[in-house]
Amino acid sequence: KPPIVVRELAEQLKLKPFKLIADLMELGVFANVNQAIDESVAQRICAKYGYRFEVEKRERGSGIIHAPIKKIEVDIEDKPEQLKPRAPVVTIMGHVDHGKTTLLDVIRKSDVVAGEAGGITQHIGAYTISFPHPERKNELQQITFLDTPGHAAFSAMRARGANVTDIVVLVVAANDGVMPQTLEALSHAQAAKAEIMVAVNKVDHPNANPMRVRQQLQEKGLVCEEWGGKTLFVDVSAITKQGVDKLLEAILLQAEIMELKANPDRRAKGNVIESGLEPGGPTATVLVRKGTLHLGDVVICGPFYGKVRALINEENKRLKEAGPSVAVKLLGLNGVPEAGLEFTVEENEKEARDIAEKRTMEARAMGQEARAKVTLENLFATM
Ligand code: GTP
Ligand code: MG
């Protein structure tokens, strides 16, 4: 029994019927708008447009079964012509107290777009700044920075296969030199296949020894350009601000070489960088990886979902949308999602709720399974 008529399939996929007929012809299936096609054919067509075709399991006397079409979660590959240049995403990593947050604050102040009248700036773990291009000064370039209070979100994202970072700036204090967490950060960055740059910070410090930092990192395979290697080292001070512009320029030049691109004209997808509960409800600072996130979009994130009520940047400005590589604070989810979780945009609230409920149930089932296992293990342990 062929399950769906061409016209209905076209309607559900929001395609012009003649387009669908052409697609069918490509598969060697010749049908007019009023004819029905097989389930396997419908499935192939749906997959092409990122949908999953499901036949309703309902008894019918005869005739054609109505087939609800569900959006599938797999990513449709963006075509090369859909890709547009995007800003680099830079993660600042390094040992405790080596000056990551101070450096980020200085960088934030070099944002030429953030107005003086921009109101209170709040600290968020991710933000996007605009900076003049090092060579074409009247051209503004964006850079998105992520702070890493811990490496939790970073690791969580990596575990989910989402490498959100293009460039890692490894901050090493020139007085302390390479420390255990410097090396830990380095191995994270290498595993994520990010470009690594080194900011040798605190060069204003009386005990600063920037050459020793180069020496120590050389032993770990990061050879600076001055010594014939490939890694860029920039001496900076977050206190005197020396070298900060040079660091930003180096980031932009590096980004240019990388030719970073994404498709802005699709439903948004990205990751949670940090989250919290505020008087207005749950908030999530998200980094958009692909597509454009709009006010009113229905977002699903782990077991939570909701309509985007507000998109707020680090200057407390409300935005209407956020495109690829942009970090914004999102309001509207019905719970606080874990850092690192991926968010996607769904067709409508009902669909989002269904997926969210399914995920909650799955998580619960897994929890029960884990508990059952633990109890069994405990049982064996006591025997
Ligand atoms: P965690 O988030 O705890 O890992 O630390 P962090 O890496 O973010 O360091 P933070 O920016 O909090 O700076 C730690 C201390 O170093 C602060 O007291 C800063 O004032 C100081 N500091 C940061 N940058 C510099 C610098 O360039 N020179 C000097 N002399 N002190 C600095
Ligand atoms: Mg910090």
Short mmCIF file of C-alpha atoms in Angstrom, two decimals, residues 133-328:
data_model
loop_
_atom_site.label_atom_id
_atom_site.label_comp_id
_atom_site.label_asym_id
_atom_site.label_seq_id
_atom_site.Cartn_x
_atom_site.Cartn_y
_atom_site.Cartn_z
CA HIS A 133 41.31 44.71 10.97
CA PRO A 134 45.12 44.94 11.43
CA GLU A 135 45.70 45.94 7.82
CA ARG A 136 42.37 47.36 6.66
CA LYS A 137 41.74 49.63 9.64
CA ASN A 138 38.29 50.77 8.59
CA GLU A 139 37.06 47.21 8.44
CA LEU A 140 35.67 45.85 11.70
CA GLN A 141 36.21 42.22 12.56
CA GLN A 142 34.46 40.27 15.26
CA ILE A 143 36.08 37.89 17.69
CA THR A 144 34.23 35.76 20.22
CA PHE A 145 36.03 35.00 23.46
CA LEU A 146 35.30 32.24 25.92
CA ASP A 147 36.67 32.28 29.44
CA THR A 148 37.30 28.92 31.06
CA PRO A 149 36.75 29.10 34.80
CA GLY A 150 37.15 25.37 34.75
CA HIS A 151 37.62 23.11 31.81
CA ALA A 152 34.28 21.45 32.49
CA ALA A 153 32.28 22.97 29.66
CA PHE A 154 35.16 22.59 27.29
CA SER A 155 35.57 18.90 28.06
CA ALA A 156 31.84 18.29 27.96
CA MET A 157 31.63 19.81 24.51
CA ARG A 158 34.54 17.78 23.30
CA ALA A 159 32.98 14.62 24.65
CA ARG A 160 29.94 15.50 22.54
CA GLY A 161 32.13 15.97 19.52
CA ALA A 162 31.60 19.69 19.32
CA ASN A 163 34.84 21.54 19.02
CA VAL A 164 33.58 25.05 19.45
CA THR A 165 37.00 26.63 19.64
CA ASP A 166 39.03 27.67 16.63
CA ILE A 167 41.92 29.20 18.51
CA VAL A 168 43.17 28.60 22.04
CA VAL A 169 45.13 31.36 23.69
CA LEU A 170 47.25 29.69 26.33
CA VAL A 171 47.90 32.23 29.06
CA VAL A 172 51.14 31.68 30.97
CA ALA A 173 52.27 34.10 33.66
CA ALA A 174 55.84 35.16 32.95
CA ASN A 175 56.75 35.12 36.63
CA ASP A 176 55.36 31.64 37.39
CA GLY A 177 56.13 29.95 34.11
CA VAL A 178 54.54 26.72 32.95
CA MET A 179 52.44 25.06 35.66
CA PRO A 180 50.44 21.79 35.83
CA GLN A 181 47.21 23.33 34.54
CA THR A 182 49.10 25.00 31.71
CA LEU A 183 49.99 21.54 30.46
CA GLU A 184 46.48 20.26 31.08
CA ALA A 185 45.07 23.15 29.04
CA LEU A 186 47.61 22.48 26.34
CA SER A 187 46.56 18.87 26.01
CA HIS A 188 42.89 19.89 25.87
CA ALA A 189 43.68 22.34 23.10
CA GLN A 190 45.68 19.78 21.17
CA ALA A 191 42.93 17.17 21.49
CA ALA A 192 40.41 19.71 20.21
CA LYS A 193 42.72 20.38 17.24
CA ALA A 194 42.55 24.11 17.89
CA GLU A 195 45.22 26.51 16.73
CA ILE A 196 47.33 27.36 19.75
CA MET A 197 48.79 30.77 20.52
CA VAL A 198 50.62 31.71 23.69
CA ALA A 199 50.03 34.91 25.63
CA VAL A 200 52.95 35.37 27.99
CA ASN A 201 51.17 37.47 30.61
CA LYS A 202 52.38 39.59 33.53
CA VAL A 203 55.49 40.76 31.68
CA ASP A 204 55.29 43.87 33.89
CA HIS A 205 56.01 41.72 36.94
CA PRO A 206 59.44 42.22 38.55
CA ASN A 207 60.12 38.49 38.36
CA ALA A 208 58.88 38.13 34.78
CA ASN A 209 60.95 35.84 32.61
CA PRO A 210 59.22 35.53 29.22
CA MET A 211 62.14 33.64 27.68
CA ARG A 212 61.85 30.92 30.30
CA VAL A 213 58.19 30.41 29.26
CA ARG A 214 59.31 29.94 25.65
CA GLN A 215 61.97 27.50 26.81
CA GLN A 216 59.55 25.48 28.92
CA LEU A 217 56.95 25.24 26.17
CA GLN A 218 59.55 24.36 23.59
CA GLU A 219 60.19 21.25 25.65
CA LYS A 220 56.48 20.44 25.16
CA GLY A 221 56.64 20.87 21.41
CA LEU A 222 55.43 24.47 21.13
CA VAL A 223 58.34 26.21 19.44
CA CYS A 224 58.03 29.96 19.06
CA GLU A 225 58.44 31.66 15.70
CA GLU A 226 61.56 33.55 16.83
CA TRP A 227 63.25 30.20 17.31
CA GLY A 228 62.13 28.80 13.98
CA GLY A 229 58.92 27.19 15.22
CA LYS A 230 55.29 27.63 14.25
CA THR A 231 53.74 28.91 17.47
CA LEU A 232 53.04 32.56 17.98
CA PHE A 233 54.06 33.92 21.40
CA VAL A 234 52.90 37.41 22.36
CA ASP A 235 54.21 39.15 25.47
CA VAL A 236 51.37 40.93 27.25
CA SER A 237 50.40 42.54 30.50
CA ALA A 238 46.79 42.75 31.51
CA ILE A 239 47.79 45.44 34.00
CA THR A 240 49.75 47.84 31.76
CA LYS A 241 47.80 46.64 28.66
CA GLN A 242 51.02 46.28 26.71
CA GLY A 243 50.84 43.79 23.86
CA VAL A 244 47.05 43.36 24.02
CA ASP A 245 46.44 45.00 20.62
CA LYS A 246 49.19 42.88 19.17
CA LEU A 247 47.51 39.76 20.55
CA LEU A 248 44.16 40.74 19.00
CA GLU A 249 45.82 41.44 15.66
CA ALA A 250 47.60 38.11 15.77
CA ILE A 251 44.26 36.38 16.43
CA LEU A 252 42.64 38.11 13.45
CA LEU A 253 45.50 37.27 11.11
CA GLN A 254 45.43 33.67 12.26
CA ALA A 255 41.66 33.56 11.75
CA GLU A 256 42.05 34.89 8.23
CA ILE A 257 44.39 32.06 7.34
CA MET A 258 41.89 29.55 8.73
CA GLU A 259 39.07 30.79 6.43
CA LEU A 260 36.36 30.05 8.97
CA LYS A 261 32.89 29.66 7.54
CA ALA A 262 29.34 28.74 8.51
CA ASN A 263 25.87 28.85 7.00
CA PRO A 264 23.90 31.68 8.66
CA ASP A 265 20.66 30.85 6.80
CA ARG A 266 19.49 27.78 8.67
CA ARG A 267 18.05 26.93 12.03
CA ALA A 268 20.55 27.72 14.73
CA LYS A 269 22.63 25.15 16.52
CA GLY A 270 25.27 25.68 19.16
CA ASN A 271 26.38 25.01 22.72
CA VAL A 272 25.80 26.24 26.23
CA ILE A 273 28.87 27.96 27.62
CA GLU A 274 27.46 28.72 31.05
CA SER A 275 24.06 28.78 32.66
CA GLY A 276 22.32 29.98 35.76
CA LEU A 277 19.10 30.85 37.51
CA GLU A 278 18.22 34.53 37.69
CA PRO A 279 15.12 36.30 38.99
CA GLY A 280 13.80 36.32 35.43
CA GLY A 281 14.19 32.55 35.16
CA PRO A 282 16.82 30.16 33.80
CA THR A 283 19.50 31.70 31.62
CA ALA A 284 21.99 30.10 29.28
CA THR A 285 24.90 31.81 27.61
CA VAL A 286 25.11 30.07 24.28
CA LEU A 287 27.52 30.13 21.42
CA VAL A 288 25.83 29.84 18.04
CA ARG A 289 27.85 27.53 15.78
CA LYS A 290 25.64 27.44 12.71
CA GLY A 291 22.56 29.24 11.53
CA THR A 292 20.94 32.25 13.14
CA LEU A 293 19.09 32.24 16.44
CA HIS A 294 16.07 34.58 16.53
CA LEU A 295 13.75 35.91 19.17
CA GLY A 296 10.73 33.63 19.30
CA ASP A 297 12.59 30.56 18.04
CA VAL A 298 11.72 27.34 19.84
CA VAL A 299 14.92 26.05 21.37
CA ILE A 300 15.59 22.64 22.78
CA CYS A 301 18.58 22.01 24.97
CA GLY A 302 19.06 18.66 26.67
CA PRO A 303 15.88 17.96 28.64
CA PHE A 304 14.76 21.61 28.51
CA TYR A 305 12.99 23.67 25.92
CA GLY A 306 11.26 26.99 25.43
CA LYS A 307 10.64 29.96 23.21
CA VAL A 308 13.47 32.50 23.06
CA ARG A 309 12.15 35.44 25.12
CA ALA A 310 15.31 37.53 25.03
CA LEU A 311 18.81 37.48 23.61
CA ILE A 312 21.17 39.66 25.62
CA ASN A 313 24.77 40.53 24.94
CA GLU A 314 27.47 41.28 27.52
CA GLU A 315 26.53 44.95 27.45
CA ASN A 316 23.00 44.11 28.50
CA LYS A 317 21.72 45.06 25.07
CA ARG A 318 18.79 43.12 23.72
CA LEU A 319 19.39 41.58 20.33
CA LYS A 320 16.86 40.35 17.79
CA GLU A 321 19.13 37.63 16.49
CA ALA A 322 22.54 36.04 16.84
CA GLY A 323 24.40 34.48 13.93
CA PRO A 324 27.32 32.03 13.69
CA SER A 325 30.16 32.50 16.21
CA VAL A 326 28.14 34.94 18.32
CA ALA A 327 27.78 34.42 22.06
CA VAL A 328 24.56 35.60 23.74
#
